[in-house]
Coordinates of C-alpha atoms in Angstrom, one line a residue:
X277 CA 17.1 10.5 -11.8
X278 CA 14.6 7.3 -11.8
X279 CA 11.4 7.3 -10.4
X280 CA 12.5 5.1 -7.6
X281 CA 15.3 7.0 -6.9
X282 CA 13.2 10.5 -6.3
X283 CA 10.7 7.9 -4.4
X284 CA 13.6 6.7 -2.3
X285 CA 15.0 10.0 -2.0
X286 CA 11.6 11.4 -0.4
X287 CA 11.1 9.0 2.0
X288 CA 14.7 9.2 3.3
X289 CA 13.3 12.8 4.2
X290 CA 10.9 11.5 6.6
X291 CA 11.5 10.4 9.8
X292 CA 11.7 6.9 10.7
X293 CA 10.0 5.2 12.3
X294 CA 6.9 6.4 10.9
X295 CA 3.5 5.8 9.7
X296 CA 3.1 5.7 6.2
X297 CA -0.1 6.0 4.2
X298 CA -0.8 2.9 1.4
X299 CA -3.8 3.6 -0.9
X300 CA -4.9 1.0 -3.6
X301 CA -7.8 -0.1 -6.1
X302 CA -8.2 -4.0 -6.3
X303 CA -11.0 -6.3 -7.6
X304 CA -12.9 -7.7 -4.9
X305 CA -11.6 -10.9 -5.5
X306 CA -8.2 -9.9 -4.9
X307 CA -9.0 -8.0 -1.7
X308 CA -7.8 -10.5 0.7
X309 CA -5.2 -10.7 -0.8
X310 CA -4.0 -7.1 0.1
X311 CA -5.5 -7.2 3.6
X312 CA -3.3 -10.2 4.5
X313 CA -0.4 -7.2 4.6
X314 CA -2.1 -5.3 6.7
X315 CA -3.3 -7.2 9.4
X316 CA -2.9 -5.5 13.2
X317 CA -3.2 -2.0 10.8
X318 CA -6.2 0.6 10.5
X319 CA -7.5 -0.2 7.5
X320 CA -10.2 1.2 5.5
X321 CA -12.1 -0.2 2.9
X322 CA -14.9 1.4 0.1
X323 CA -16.4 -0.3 -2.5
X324 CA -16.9 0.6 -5.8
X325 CA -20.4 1.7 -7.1
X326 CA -21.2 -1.7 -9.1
X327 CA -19.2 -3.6 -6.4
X328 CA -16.3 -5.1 -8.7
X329 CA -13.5 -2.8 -6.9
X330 CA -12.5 -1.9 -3.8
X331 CA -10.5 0.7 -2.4
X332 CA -8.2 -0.2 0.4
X333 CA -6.3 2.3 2.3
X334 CA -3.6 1.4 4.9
X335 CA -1.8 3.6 7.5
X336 CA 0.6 0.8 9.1
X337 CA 3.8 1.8 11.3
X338 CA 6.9 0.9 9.4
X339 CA 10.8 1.1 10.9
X340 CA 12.3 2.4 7.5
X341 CA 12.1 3.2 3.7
X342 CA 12.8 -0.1 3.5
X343 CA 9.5 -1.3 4.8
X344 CA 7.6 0.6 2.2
X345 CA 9.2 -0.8 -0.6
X346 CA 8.6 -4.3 0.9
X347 CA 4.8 -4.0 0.8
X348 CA 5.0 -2.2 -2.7
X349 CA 7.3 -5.4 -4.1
X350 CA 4.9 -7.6 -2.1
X351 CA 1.2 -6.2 -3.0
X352 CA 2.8 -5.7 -6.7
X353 CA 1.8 -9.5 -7.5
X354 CA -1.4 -9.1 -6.6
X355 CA -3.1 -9.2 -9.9
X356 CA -5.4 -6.1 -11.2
X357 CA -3.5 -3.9 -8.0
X358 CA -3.2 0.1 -8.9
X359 CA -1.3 1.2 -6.2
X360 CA -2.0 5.0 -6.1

């Protein structure tokens, strides 16, 4: 089995509609970027020690599986993103 199918798999476990917990490292010229998905959501945002990173984490409420993969495919072209 694939990655994205055991991903898929887990998150079909949960109950839906849910909230669902995004974490990512971005350079802080990216970060709007990722917070434009987010907006409405409670956000939190560190910043690395030297300031070229930040650490956004997201806990929006999402209707279905679906959802998550949506921001993944979405936040995926955001360049220097490590989704964790």
């Amino acid at each position: 089995m694939n990655t994205n199918q055991n991903f898929s798999d887990s998150l079909n476990k949960l109950e839906w509609p849910s909230i669902y917990p995004f974490k990512f490292i971005v350079p802080i010229a990216q970060l709007d970027e990722v917070l434009i998905h987010f907006q409405l959501q409670e956000t939190t945002i560190r910043l690395s020690k030297n300031g070229n990173y930040a650490s956004v984490s997201a806990t929006p409420f999402l209707l279905n599986p679906e959802k998550v993969f949506e921001v993944y495919n979405q936040v995926s072209q955001i360049k220097g993103l490590i989704s964790l």
